[in-house]
PDB file of C-alpha atoms in Angstrom:
ATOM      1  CA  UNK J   1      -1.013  15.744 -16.644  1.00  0.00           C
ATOM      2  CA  UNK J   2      -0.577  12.228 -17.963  1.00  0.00           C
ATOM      3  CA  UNK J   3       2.914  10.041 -17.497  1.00  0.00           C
ATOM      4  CA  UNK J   4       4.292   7.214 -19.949  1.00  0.00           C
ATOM      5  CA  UNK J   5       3.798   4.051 -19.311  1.00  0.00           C
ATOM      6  CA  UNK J   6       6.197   3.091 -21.513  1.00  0.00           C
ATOM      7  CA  UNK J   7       9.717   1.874 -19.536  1.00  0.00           C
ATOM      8  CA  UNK J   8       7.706   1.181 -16.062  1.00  0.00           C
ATOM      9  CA  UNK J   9       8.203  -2.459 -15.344  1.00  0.00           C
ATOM     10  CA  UNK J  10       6.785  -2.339 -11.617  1.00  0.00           C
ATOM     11  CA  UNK J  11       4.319  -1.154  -9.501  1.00  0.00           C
ATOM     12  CA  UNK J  12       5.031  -0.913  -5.599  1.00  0.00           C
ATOM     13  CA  UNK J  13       1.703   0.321  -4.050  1.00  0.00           C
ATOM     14  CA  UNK J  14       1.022   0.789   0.008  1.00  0.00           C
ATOM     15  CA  UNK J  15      -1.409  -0.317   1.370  1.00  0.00           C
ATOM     16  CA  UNK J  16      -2.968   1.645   4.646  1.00  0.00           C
ATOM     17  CA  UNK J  17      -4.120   4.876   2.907  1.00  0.00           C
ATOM     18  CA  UNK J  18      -3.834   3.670  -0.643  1.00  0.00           C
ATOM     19  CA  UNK J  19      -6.219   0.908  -0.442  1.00  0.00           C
ATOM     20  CA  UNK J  20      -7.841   1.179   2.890  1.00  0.00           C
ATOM     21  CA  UNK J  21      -7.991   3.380   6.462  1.00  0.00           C
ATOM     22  CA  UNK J  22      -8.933   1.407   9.486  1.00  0.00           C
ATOM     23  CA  UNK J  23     -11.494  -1.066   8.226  1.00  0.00           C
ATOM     24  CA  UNK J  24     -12.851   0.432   5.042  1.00  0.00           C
ATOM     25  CA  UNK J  25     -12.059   0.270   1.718  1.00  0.00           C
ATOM     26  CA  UNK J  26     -10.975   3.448  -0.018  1.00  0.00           C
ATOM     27  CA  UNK J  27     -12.891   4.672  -2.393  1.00  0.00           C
ATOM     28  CA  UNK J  28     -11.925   4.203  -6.110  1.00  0.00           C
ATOM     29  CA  UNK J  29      -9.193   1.258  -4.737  1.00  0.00           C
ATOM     30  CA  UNK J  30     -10.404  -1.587  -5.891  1.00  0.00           C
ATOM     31  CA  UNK J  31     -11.035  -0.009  -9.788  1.00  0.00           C
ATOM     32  CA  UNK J  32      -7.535   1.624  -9.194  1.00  0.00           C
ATOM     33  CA  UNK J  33      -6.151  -1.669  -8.341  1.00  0.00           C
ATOM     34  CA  UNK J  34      -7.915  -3.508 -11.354  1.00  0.00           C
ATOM     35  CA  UNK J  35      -6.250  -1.163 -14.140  1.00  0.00           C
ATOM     36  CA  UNK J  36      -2.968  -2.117 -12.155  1.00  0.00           C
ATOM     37  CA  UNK J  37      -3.391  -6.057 -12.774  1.00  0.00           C
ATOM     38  CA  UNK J  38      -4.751  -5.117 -16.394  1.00  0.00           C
ATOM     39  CA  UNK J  39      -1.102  -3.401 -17.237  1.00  0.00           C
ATOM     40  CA  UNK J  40       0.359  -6.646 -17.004  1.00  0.00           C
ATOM     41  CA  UNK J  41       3.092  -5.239 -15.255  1.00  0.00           C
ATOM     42  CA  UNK J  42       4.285  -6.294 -11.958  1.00  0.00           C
ATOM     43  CA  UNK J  43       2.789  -5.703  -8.928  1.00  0.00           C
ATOM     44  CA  UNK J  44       4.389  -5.486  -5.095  1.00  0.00           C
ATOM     45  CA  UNK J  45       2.449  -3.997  -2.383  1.00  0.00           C
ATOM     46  CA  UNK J  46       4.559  -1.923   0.573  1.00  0.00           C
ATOM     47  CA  UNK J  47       3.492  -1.738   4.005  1.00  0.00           C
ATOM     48  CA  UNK J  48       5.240  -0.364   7.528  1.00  0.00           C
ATOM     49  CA  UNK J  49       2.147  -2.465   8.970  1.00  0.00           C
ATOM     50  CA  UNK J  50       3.982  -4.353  12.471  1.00  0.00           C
ATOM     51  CA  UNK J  51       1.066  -5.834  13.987  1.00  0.00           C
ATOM     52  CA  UNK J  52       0.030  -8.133  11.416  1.00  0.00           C
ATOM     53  CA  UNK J  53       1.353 -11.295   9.506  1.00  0.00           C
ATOM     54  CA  UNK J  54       1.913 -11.218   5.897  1.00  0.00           C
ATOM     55  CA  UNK J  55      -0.379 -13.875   5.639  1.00  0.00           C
ATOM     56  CA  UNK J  56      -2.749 -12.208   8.064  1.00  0.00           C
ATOM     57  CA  UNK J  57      -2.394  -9.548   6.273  1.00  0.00           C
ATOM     58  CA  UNK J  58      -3.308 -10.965   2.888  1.00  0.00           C
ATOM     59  CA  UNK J  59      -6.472 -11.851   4.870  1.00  0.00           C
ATOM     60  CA  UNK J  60      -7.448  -8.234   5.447  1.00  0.00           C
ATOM     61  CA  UNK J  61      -7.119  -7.160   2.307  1.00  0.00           C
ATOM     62  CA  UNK J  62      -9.414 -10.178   0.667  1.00  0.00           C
ATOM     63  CA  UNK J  63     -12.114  -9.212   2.995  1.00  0.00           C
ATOM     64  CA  UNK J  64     -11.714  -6.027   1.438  1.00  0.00           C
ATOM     65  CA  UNK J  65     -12.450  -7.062  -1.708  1.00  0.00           C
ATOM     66  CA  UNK J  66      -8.176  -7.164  -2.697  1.00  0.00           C
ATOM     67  CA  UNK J  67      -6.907 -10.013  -4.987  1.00  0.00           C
ATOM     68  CA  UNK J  68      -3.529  -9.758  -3.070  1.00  0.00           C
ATOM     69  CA  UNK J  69      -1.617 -12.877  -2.538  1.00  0.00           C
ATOM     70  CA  UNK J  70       0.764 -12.613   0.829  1.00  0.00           C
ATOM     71  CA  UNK J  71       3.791 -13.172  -1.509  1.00  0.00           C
ATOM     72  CA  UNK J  72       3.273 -10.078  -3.340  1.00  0.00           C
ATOM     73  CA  UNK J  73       3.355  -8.605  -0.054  1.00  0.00           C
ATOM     74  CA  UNK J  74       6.772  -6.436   0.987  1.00  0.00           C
ATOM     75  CA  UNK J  75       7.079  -5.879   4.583  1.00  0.00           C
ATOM     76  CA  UNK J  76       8.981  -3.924   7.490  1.00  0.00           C
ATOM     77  CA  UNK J  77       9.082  -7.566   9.682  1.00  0.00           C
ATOM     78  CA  UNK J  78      10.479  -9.167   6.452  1.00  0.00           C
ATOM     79  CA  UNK J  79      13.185  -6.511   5.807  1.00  0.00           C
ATOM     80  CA  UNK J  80      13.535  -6.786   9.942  1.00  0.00           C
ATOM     81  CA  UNK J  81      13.802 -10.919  10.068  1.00  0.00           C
ATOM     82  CA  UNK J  82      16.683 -10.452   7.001  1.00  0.00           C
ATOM     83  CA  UNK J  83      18.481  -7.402   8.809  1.00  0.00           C
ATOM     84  CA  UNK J  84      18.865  -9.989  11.727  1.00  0.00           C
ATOM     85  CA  UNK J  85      19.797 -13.026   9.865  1.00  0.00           C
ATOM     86  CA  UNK J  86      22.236 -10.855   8.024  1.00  0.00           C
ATOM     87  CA  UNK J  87      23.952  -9.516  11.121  1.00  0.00           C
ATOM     88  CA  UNK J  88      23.693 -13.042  12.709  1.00  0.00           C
ATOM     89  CA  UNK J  89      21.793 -11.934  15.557  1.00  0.00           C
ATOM     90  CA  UNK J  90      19.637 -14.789  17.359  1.00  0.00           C
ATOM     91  CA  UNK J  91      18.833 -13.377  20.293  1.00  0.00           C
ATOM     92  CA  UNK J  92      16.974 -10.216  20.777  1.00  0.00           C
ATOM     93  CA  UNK J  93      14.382  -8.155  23.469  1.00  0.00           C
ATOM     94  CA  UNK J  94      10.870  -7.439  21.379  1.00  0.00           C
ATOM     95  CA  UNK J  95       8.377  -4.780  21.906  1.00  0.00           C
ATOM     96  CA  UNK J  96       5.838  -6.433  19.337  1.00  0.00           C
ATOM     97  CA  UNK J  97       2.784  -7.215  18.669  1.00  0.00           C
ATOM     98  CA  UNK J  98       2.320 -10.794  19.913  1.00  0.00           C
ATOM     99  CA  UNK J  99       1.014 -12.207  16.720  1.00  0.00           C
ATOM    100  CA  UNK J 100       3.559 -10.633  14.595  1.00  0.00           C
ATOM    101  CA  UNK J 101       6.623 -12.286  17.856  1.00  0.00           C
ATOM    102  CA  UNK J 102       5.320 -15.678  17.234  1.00  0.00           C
ATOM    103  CA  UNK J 103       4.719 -15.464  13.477  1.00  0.00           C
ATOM    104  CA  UNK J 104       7.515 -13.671  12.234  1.00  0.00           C
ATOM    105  CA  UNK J 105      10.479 -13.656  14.789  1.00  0.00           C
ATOM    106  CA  UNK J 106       9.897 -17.615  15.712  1.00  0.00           C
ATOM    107  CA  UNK J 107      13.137 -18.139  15.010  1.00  0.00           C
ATOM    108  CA  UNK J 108      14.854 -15.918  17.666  1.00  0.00           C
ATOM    109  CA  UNK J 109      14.819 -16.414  21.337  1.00  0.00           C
ATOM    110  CA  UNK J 110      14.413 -13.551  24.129  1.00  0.00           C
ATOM    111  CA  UNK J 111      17.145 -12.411  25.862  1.00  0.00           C
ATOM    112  CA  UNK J 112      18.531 -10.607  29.068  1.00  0.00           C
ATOM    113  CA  UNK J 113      20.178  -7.506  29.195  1.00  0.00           C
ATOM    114  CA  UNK J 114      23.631  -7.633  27.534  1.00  0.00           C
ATOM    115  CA  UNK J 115      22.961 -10.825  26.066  1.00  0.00           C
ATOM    116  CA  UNK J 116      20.291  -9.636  23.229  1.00  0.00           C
ATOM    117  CA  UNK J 117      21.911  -8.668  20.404  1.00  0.00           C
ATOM    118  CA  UNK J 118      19.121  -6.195  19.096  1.00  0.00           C
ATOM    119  CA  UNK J 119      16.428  -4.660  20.687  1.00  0.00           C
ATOM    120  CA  UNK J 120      13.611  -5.109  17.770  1.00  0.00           C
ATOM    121  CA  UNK J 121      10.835  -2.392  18.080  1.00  0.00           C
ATOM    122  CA  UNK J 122       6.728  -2.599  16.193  1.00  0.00           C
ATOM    123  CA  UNK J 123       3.266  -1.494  17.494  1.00  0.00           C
ATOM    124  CA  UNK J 124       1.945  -2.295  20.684  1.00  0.00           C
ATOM    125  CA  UNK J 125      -0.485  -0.124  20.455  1.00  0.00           C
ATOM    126  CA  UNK J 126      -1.524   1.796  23.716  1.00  0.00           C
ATOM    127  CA  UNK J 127       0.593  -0.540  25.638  1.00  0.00           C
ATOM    128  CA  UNK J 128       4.016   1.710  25.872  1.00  0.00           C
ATOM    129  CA  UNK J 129       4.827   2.422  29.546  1.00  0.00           C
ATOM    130  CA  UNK J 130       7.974   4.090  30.924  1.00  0.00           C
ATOM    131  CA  UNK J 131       8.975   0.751  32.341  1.00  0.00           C
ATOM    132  CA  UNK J 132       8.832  -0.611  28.641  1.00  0.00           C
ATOM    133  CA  UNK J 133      11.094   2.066  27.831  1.00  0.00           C
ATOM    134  CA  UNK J 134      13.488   1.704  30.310  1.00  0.00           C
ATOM    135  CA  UNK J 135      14.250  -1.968  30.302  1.00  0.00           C
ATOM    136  CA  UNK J 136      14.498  -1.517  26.383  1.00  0.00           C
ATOM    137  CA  UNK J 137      17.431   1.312  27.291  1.00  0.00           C
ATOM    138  CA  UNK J 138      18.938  -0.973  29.469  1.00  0.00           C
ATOM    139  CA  UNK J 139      19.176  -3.700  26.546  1.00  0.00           C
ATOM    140  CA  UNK J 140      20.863  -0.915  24.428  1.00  0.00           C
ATOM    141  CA  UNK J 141      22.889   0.257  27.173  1.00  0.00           C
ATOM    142  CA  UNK J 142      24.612  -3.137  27.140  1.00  0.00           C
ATOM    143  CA  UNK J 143      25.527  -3.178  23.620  1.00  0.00           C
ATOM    144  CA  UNK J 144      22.178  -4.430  21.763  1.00  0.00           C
ATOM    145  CA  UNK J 145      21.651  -2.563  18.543  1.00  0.00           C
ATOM    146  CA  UNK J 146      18.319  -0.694  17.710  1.00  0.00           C
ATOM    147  CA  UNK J 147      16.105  -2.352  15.317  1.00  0.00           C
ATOM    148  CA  UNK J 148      12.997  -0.383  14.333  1.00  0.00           C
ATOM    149  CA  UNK J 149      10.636  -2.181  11.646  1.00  0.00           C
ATOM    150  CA  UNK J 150       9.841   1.238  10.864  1.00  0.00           C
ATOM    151  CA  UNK J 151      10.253   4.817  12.727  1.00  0.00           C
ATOM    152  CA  UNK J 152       6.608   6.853  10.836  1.00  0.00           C
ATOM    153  CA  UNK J 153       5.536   9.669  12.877  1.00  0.00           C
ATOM    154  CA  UNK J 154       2.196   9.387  12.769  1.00  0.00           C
ATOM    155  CA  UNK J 155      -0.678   6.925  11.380  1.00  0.00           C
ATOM    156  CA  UNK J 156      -3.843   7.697   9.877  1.00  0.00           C
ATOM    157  CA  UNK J 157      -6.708   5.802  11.747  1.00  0.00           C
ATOM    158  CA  UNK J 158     -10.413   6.572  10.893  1.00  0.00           C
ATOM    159  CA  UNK J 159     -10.818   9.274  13.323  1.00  0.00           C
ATOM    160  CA  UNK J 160      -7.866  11.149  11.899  1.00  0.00           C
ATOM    161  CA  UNK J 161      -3.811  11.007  12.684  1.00  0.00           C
ATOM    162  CA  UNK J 162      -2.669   9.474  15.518  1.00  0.00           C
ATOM    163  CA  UNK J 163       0.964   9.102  16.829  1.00  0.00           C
ATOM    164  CA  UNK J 164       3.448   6.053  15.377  1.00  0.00           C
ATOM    165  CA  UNK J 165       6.450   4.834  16.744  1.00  0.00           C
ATOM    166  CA  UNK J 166       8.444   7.206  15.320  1.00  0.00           C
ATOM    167  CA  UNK J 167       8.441   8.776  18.518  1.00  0.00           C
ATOM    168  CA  UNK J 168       9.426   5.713  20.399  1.00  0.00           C
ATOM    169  CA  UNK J 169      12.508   5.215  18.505  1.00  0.00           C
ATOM    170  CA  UNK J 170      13.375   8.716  18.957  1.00  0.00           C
ATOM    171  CA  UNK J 171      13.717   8.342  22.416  1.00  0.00           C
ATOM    172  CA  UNK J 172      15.894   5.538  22.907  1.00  0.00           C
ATOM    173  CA  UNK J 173      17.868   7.116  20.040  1.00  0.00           C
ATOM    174  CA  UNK J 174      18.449   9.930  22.207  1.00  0.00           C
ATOM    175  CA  UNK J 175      18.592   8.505  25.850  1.00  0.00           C
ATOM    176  CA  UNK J 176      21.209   5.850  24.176  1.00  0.00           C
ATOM    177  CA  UNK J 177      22.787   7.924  21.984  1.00  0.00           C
ATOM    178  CA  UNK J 178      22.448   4.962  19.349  1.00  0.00           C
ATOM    179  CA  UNK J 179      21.231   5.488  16.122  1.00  0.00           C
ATOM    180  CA  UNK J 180      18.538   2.938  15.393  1.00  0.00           C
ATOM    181  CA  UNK J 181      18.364   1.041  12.134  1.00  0.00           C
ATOM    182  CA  UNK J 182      15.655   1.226  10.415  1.00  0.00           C
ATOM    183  CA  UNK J 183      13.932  -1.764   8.364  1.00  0.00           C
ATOM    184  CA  UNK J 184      11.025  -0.334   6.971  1.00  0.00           C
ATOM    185  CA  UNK J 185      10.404   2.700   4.828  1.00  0.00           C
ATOM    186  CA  UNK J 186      11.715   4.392   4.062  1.00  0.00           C
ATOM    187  CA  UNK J 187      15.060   2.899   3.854  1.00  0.00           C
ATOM    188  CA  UNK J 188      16.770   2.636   1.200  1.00  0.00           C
ATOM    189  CA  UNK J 189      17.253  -0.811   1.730  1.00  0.00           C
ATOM    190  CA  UNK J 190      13.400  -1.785   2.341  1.00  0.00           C
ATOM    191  CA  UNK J 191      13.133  -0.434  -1.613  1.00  0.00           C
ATOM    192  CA  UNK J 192      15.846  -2.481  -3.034  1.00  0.00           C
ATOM    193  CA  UNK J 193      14.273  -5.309  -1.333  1.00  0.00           C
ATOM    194  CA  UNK J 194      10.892  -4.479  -3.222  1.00  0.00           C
ATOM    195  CA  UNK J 195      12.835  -3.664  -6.538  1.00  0.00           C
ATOM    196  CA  UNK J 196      14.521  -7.086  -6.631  1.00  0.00           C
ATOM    197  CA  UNK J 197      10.823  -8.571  -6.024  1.00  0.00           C
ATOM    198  CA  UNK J 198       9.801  -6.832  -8.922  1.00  0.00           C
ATOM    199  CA  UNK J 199      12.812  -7.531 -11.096  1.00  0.00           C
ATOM    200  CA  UNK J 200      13.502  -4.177 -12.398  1.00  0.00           C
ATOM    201  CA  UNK J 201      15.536  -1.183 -12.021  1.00  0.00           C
ATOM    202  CA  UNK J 202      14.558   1.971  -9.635  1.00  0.00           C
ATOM    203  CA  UNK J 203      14.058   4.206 -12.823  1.00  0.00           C
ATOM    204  CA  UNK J 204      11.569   1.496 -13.794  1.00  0.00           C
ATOM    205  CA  UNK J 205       9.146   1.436 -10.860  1.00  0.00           C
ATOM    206  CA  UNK J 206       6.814   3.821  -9.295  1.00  0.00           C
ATOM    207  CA  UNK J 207       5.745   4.241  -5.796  1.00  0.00           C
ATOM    208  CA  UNK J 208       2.506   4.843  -5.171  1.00  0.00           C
ATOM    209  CA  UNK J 209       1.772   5.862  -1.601  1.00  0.00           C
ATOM    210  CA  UNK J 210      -0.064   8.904   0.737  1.00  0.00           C
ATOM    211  CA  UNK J 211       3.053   9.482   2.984  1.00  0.00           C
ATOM    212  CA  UNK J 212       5.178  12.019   1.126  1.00  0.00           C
ATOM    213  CA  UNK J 213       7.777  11.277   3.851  1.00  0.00           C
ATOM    214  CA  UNK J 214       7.666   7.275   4.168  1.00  0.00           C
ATOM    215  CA  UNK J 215       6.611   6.537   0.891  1.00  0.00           C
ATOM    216  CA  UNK J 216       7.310   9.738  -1.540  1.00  0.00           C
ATOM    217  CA  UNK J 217      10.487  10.674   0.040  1.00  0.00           C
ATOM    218  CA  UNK J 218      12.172   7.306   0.757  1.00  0.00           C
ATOM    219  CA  UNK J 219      11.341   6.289  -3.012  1.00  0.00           C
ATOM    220  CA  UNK J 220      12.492   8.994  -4.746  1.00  0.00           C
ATOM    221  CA  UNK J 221      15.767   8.535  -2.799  1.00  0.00           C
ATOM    222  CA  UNK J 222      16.325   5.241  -3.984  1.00  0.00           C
ATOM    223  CA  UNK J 223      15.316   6.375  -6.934  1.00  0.00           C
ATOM    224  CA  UNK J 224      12.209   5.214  -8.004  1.00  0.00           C
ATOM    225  CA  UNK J 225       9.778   7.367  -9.264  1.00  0.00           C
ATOM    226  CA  UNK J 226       6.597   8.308  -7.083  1.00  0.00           C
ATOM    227  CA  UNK J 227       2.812   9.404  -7.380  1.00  0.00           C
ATOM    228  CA  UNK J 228       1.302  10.952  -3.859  1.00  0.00           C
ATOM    229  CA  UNK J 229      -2.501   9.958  -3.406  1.00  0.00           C
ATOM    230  CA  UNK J 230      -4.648  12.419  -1.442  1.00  0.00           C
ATOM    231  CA  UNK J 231      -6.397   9.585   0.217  1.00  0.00           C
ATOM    232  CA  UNK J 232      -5.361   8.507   4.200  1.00  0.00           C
ATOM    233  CA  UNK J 233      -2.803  10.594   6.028  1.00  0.00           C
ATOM    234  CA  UNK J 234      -2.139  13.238   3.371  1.00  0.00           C
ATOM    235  CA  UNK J 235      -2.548  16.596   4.693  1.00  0.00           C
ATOM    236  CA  UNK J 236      -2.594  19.619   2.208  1.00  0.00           C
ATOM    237  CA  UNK J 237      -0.456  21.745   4.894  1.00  0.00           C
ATOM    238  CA  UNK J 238       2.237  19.033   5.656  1.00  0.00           C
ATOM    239  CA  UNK J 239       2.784  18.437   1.661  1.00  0.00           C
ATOM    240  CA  UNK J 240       2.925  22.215   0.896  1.00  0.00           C
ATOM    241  CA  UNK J 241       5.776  22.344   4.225  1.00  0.00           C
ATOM    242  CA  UNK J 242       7.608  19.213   2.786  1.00  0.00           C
ATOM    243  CA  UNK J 243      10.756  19.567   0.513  1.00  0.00           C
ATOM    244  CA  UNK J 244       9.876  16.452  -1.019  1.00  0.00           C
ATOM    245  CA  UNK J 245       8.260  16.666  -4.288  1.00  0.00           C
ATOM    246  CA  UNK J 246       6.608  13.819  -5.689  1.00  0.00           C
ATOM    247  CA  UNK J 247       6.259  13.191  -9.862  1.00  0.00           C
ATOM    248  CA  UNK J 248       2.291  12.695  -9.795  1.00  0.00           C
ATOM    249  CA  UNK J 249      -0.199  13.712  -7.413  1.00  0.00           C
ATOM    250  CA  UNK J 250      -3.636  12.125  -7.932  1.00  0.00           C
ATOM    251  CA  UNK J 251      -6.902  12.473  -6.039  1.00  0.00           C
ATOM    252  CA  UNK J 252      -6.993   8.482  -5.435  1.00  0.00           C
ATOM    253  CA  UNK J 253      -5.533   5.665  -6.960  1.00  0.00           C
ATOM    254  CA  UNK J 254      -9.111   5.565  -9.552  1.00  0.00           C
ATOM    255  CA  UNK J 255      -7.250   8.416 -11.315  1.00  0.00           C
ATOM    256  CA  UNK J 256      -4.320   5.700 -12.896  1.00  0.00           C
ATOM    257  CA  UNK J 257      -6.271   5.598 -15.740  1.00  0.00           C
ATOM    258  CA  UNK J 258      -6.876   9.336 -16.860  1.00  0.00           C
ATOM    259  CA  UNK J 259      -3.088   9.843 -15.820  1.00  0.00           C
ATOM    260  CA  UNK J 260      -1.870   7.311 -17.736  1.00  0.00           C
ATOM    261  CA  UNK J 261      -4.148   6.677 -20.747  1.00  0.00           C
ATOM    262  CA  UNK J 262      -5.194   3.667 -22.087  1.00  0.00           C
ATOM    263  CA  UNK J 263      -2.500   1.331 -22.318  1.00  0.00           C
ATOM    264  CA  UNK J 264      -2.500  -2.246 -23.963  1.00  0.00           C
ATOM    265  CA  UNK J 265      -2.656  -5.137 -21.155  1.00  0.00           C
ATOM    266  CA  UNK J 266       0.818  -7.204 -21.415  1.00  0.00           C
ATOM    267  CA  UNK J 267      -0.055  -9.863 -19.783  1.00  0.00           C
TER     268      UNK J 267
END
């Protein structure tokens, strides 16, 4: 099956899954990647990533092998610095990553219970404890909001899925009976964020991504449209159980060209 390029004016591709797992390269990637640039059409690149930097980030992926500059990056602590600037909030608790606290939240201070207005929540890894929990529930308790950069259920690591924050968030959803807010995909918002990088309407741009819930799902309900890769944390079973149903499903993102045919470069 081959789509038409013709009326796409933006590409938003992820990143873990798409164009790497853990620290290798996906295969195909970096060809897929070159056809992209060669389109001419705009590029943004998507990521729920919370313990990294954009610029850090942008690091990564040149080791790779990437040409992707940390402005073309769109990410869940950018759409959660603007959620808190928007709601005014200055003061918050964080359960981040420490590189991502003093890179990307520099500009907020910690607080006490009942005088943070948000409880902002990323990866920390294997350091959750029940005590980390609790104080968090305390925050909320007192009237700070829920901030999640991003609420996946699980990530795919190179020895297979492992378990996200997604989880996390539950919990304090449920022990504080607060519905968190989520900054990441795949809100609605985190995609109108990307379309307005890309200039272009959601009927424009396609998602590219291996998470038919984070990626698939949350772009096709802001209504972009969406091609699954069979690379990182797809799963044949969890696909076939899903509801969602994504335009394209390719192998790997080296299958752009014999899905789309040849196209002439615009820019």
């Amino acid at each position: 099956m081959k789509l038409d390029l013709a009326g796409i004016k933006g590409w938003l591709v992820d990143l873990n899954g798409v164009l790497y797992v853990g620290d290798h390269r996906v295969e195909g990637a970096l060809e897929g990647l070159e056809w992209l640039r060669k389109s001419g059409i705009p590029c943004r690149f998507a990521t729920n990533t919370t313990t990294r930097s954009a610029r850090s980030m942008a690091d990564k992926l040149h080791r790779f092998g990437f040409d992707i500059r940390a402005d073309e990056l769109v990410t869940a602590p950018q759409a959660g610095v603007h959620w808190l600037r928007t709601h005014a909030i200055r003061r918050c608790h964080f359960l981040l990553a420490d590189e991502l606290r003093k890179s990307e939240f520099h500009e907020f201070a910690d607080a006490d219970p009942g005088q943070s207005g948000a409880v902002v929540i990323g990866d920390i890894g294997d350091s959750w404890t029940y005590q980390l929990m609790d104080t968090a529930f305390r925050h909320l308790r007192k009237g700070a909001r829920l901030l999640a950069l991003h609420r996946t259920r699980y990530s795919q690591s190179e020895d297979g899925l492992r378990l996200d924050i997604g989880a996390i968030v539950a919990g304090l959803e449920y022990a504080s009976g607060q519905e968190a807010v989520v900054a990441g995909k795949p809100s609605p918002t985190f995609f109108q964020r990307a379309l307005a990088e890309l200039g272009c309407a959601a009927e424009e741009a396609v998602m590219i991504g291996d998470d038919i819930d984070g990626d698939i799902g949350g772009a096709r309900r802001a209504g972009l449209k969406t091609i699954l890769t069979r690379t990182g944390k797809f799963r044949e079973e969890l696909v076939a159980r899903s509801r969602i149903v994504p335009d394209l499903v390719l192998p790997s993102l080296a299958l752009l060209p014999a899905a789309f045919g040849p196209h002439t470069p615009r820019g």
